[in-house]
Amino acid sequence: MKKMLFSLMALAAICACQQSGTPVQFNYRGLAFTLPVSQFVDSMLARGFAVDSVASDSGKTVVLASPAEKYRVLAAFRGDTLTVVQETYVLSTNDSTRQMWQELRDGLEQELGAWPDCPMLKEDHKVANFDAGEGLISVLLENTYAPTLTVRYTKKSE
């Protein structure tokens, strides 16, 4: 009986170590920030996005858009390494951006299992920052002249 109890405790300890030892990789909608920029862009193209060559800067940023999505994606990089991915939502009213901000914030809270740091929570200007291990995710609402909602994924500098 003593040996059986000891083996069960050892098995539980091994399982706990394996689960806690596996860090969650920082990613943008399932695409790891460790991907080379060309592979990231190819993956976004496969998802139905197209490169907006007018808005892109050939050496530092790529802007992607899809008619099926409510947002545009800006990917900034240094060399061949992604540093920031930002979604900018195109919504028509301040009320729709407020509702979308709350939905995105709540979704990230559940997905990451963490409370955000909210340094600004006014009616038309809200910020929620999530620490996602290797990076930060910020949900920003700025309803000044036009409804603006952005979600920014920023890789922490090494």
Short mmCIF file of C-alpha atoms in Angstrom, two decimals:
data_model
loop_
_atom_site.label_atom_id
_atom_site.label_comp_id
_atom_site.label_asym_id
_atom_site.label_seq_id
_atom_site.Cartn_x
_atom_site.Cartn_y
_atom_site.Cartn_z
CA MET A 1 0.00 0.00 0.00
CA LYS A 2 2.83 2.37 0.90
CA LYS A 3 4.56 1.70 -2.44
CA MET A 4 1.33 2.31 -4.35
CA LEU A 5 0.75 5.64 -2.60
CA PHE A 6 4.35 6.67 -3.23
CA SER A 7 4.11 5.79 -6.95
CA LEU A 8 0.85 7.75 -7.34
CA MET A 9 2.42 10.80 -5.71
CA ALA A 10 5.47 10.50 -7.96
CA LEU A 11 3.25 10.24 -11.05
CA ALA A 12 1.29 13.33 -9.99
CA ALA A 13 4.53 15.26 -9.46
CA ILE A 14 5.85 14.26 -12.90
CA CYS A 15 2.59 15.36 -14.58
CA ALA A 16 2.65 18.70 -12.75
CA CYS A 17 6.25 19.33 -13.79
CA GLN A 18 5.54 18.53 -17.42
CA GLN A 19 2.54 20.87 -17.58
CA SER A 20 4.21 23.79 -15.81
CA GLY A 21 7.46 23.34 -17.73
CA THR A 22 5.81 23.91 -21.10
CA PRO A 23 5.77 27.66 -21.73
CA VAL A 24 2.99 29.05 -23.91
CA GLN A 25 4.55 30.55 -27.02
CA PHE A 26 3.53 34.15 -27.79
CA ASN A 27 1.54 34.16 -30.99
CA TYR A 28 -0.80 36.18 -33.17
CA ARG A 29 -3.96 34.18 -33.88
CA GLY A 30 -1.99 30.94 -33.89
CA LEU A 31 1.02 32.27 -35.81
CA ALA A 32 4.16 32.31 -33.68
CA PHE A 33 6.21 35.50 -33.46
CA THR A 34 9.26 33.33 -34.16
CA LEU A 35 8.14 32.82 -37.77
CA PRO A 36 10.22 34.60 -40.43
CA VAL A 37 8.32 37.58 -41.87
CA SER A 38 7.94 35.94 -45.29
CA GLN A 39 6.36 32.85 -43.72
CA PHE A 40 4.06 35.03 -41.57
CA VAL A 41 2.91 36.95 -44.67
CA ASP A 42 2.42 33.70 -46.62
CA SER A 43 0.28 32.34 -43.76
CA MET A 44 -1.83 35.50 -43.74
CA LEU A 45 -2.23 35.28 -47.53
CA ALA A 46 -3.44 31.69 -47.11
CA ARG A 47 -6.07 33.02 -44.66
CA GLY A 48 -7.52 35.29 -47.35
CA PHE A 49 -5.61 38.51 -46.68
CA ALA A 50 -3.87 40.53 -49.39
CA VAL A 51 -0.87 42.82 -49.08
CA ASP A 52 -1.74 46.52 -49.36
CA SER A 53 1.41 47.61 -51.17
CA VAL A 54 0.48 51.31 -51.01
CA ALA A 55 0.31 51.32 -47.19
CA SER A 56 3.29 48.99 -46.68
CA ASP A 57 6.86 50.15 -46.11
CA SER A 58 9.14 47.77 -47.99
CA GLY A 59 11.75 47.51 -45.24
CA LYS A 60 9.81 47.81 -41.98
CA THR A 61 6.07 47.09 -42.25
CA VAL A 62 3.53 45.06 -44.18
CA VAL A 63 -0.17 45.96 -44.20
CA LEU A 64 -2.65 43.18 -44.93
CA ALA A 65 -6.39 43.47 -45.56
CA SER A 66 -9.25 41.08 -46.26
CA PRO A 67 -12.74 41.94 -47.45
CA ALA A 68 -14.08 39.18 -45.16
CA GLU A 69 -12.67 40.75 -41.97
CA LYS A 70 -13.54 43.95 -40.08
CA TYR A 71 -9.88 44.79 -39.49
CA ARG A 72 -6.58 45.47 -41.25
CA VAL A 73 -3.33 43.97 -40.00
CA LEU A 74 -0.06 45.89 -39.79
CA ALA A 75 3.03 43.75 -39.15
CA ALA A 76 6.21 45.59 -38.17
CA PHE A 77 9.54 43.82 -38.25
CA ARG A 78 13.24 44.31 -37.70
CA GLY A 79 15.34 42.34 -40.13
CA ASP A 80 13.39 39.10 -40.52
CA THR A 81 11.90 39.15 -36.99
CA LEU A 82 8.34 40.25 -36.18
CA THR A 83 8.20 42.89 -33.44
CA VAL A 84 4.59 44.16 -33.55
CA VAL A 85 1.34 43.01 -35.11
CA GLN A 86 -1.56 45.45 -34.93
CA GLU A 87 -5.18 44.97 -35.90
CA THR A 88 -7.11 48.15 -36.72
CA TYR A 89 -10.86 47.66 -36.76
CA VAL A 90 -13.09 49.52 -39.19
CA LEU A 91 -16.35 50.24 -37.36
CA SER A 92 -18.89 52.97 -38.03
CA THR A 93 -20.02 54.26 -34.63
CA ASN A 94 -18.60 54.97 -31.18
CA ASP A 95 -21.14 52.56 -29.67
CA SER A 96 -19.95 49.71 -31.91
CA THR A 97 -16.30 50.33 -30.97
CA ARG A 98 -17.16 50.41 -27.25
CA GLN A 99 -19.01 47.08 -27.56
CA MET A 100 -16.22 45.49 -29.63
CA TRP A 101 -13.58 46.72 -27.11
CA GLN A 102 -15.46 45.02 -24.28
CA GLU A 103 -15.89 41.79 -26.27
CA LEU A 104 -12.20 41.67 -27.21
CA ARG A 105 -11.11 42.47 -23.64
CA ASP A 106 -13.38 39.77 -22.18
CA GLY A 107 -12.21 37.22 -24.77
CA LEU A 108 -8.53 37.84 -24.04
CA GLU A 109 -9.21 37.71 -20.30
CA GLN A 110 -10.71 34.23 -20.70
CA GLU A 111 -8.11 33.03 -23.21
CA LEU A 112 -5.13 34.18 -21.14
CA GLY A 113 -6.72 33.54 -17.76
CA ALA A 114 -5.49 36.91 -16.52
CA TRP A 115 -6.86 40.30 -15.54
CA PRO A 116 -5.67 43.20 -17.67
CA ASP A 117 -3.94 46.31 -16.46
CA CYS A 118 -6.33 49.14 -17.40
CA PRO A 119 -4.52 52.48 -17.03
CA MET A 120 -7.33 54.32 -18.86
CA LEU A 121 -11.07 53.54 -18.57
CA LYS A 122 -13.05 56.55 -19.78
CA GLU A 123 -16.14 56.20 -21.94
CA ASP A 124 -14.40 57.00 -25.22
CA HIS A 125 -10.78 56.22 -24.34
CA LYS A 126 -10.00 52.81 -22.89
CA VAL A 127 -6.81 50.78 -22.64
CA ALA A 128 -6.43 47.16 -21.49
CA ASN A 129 -2.92 45.67 -21.36
CA PHE A 130 -2.40 41.92 -21.00
CA ASP A 131 0.95 40.33 -20.14
CA ALA A 132 1.14 37.23 -22.35
CA GLY A 133 4.51 35.89 -21.18
CA GLU A 134 6.83 36.62 -24.10
CA GLY A 135 4.77 39.62 -25.22
CA LEU A 136 2.10 42.17 -24.46
CA ILE A 137 -1.38 42.47 -25.92
CA SER A 138 -3.05 45.89 -25.76
CA VAL A 139 -6.68 46.62 -26.63
CA LEU A 140 -7.06 50.36 -27.30
CA LEU A 141 -10.24 52.37 -27.83
CA GLU A 142 -9.88 55.98 -29.01
CA ASN A 143 -13.18 57.55 -30.02
CA THR A 144 -12.07 61.11 -30.65
CA TYR A 145 -12.90 62.26 -34.20
CA ALA A 146 -13.55 58.83 -35.68
CA PRO A 147 -14.22 55.48 -34.00
CA THR A 148 -10.84 53.76 -33.63
CA LEU A 149 -10.22 50.35 -32.11
CA THR A 150 -6.86 48.60 -32.25
CA VAL A 151 -5.39 45.43 -30.81
CA ARG A 152 -1.60 45.44 -30.61
CA TYR A 153 0.58 42.35 -30.08
CA THR A 154 4.09 43.43 -29.08
CA LYS A 155 6.95 41.03 -28.52
CA LYS A 156 8.97 41.82 -25.40
CA SER A 157 12.53 42.83 -26.23
CA GLU A 158 15.14 40.27 -25.34
#
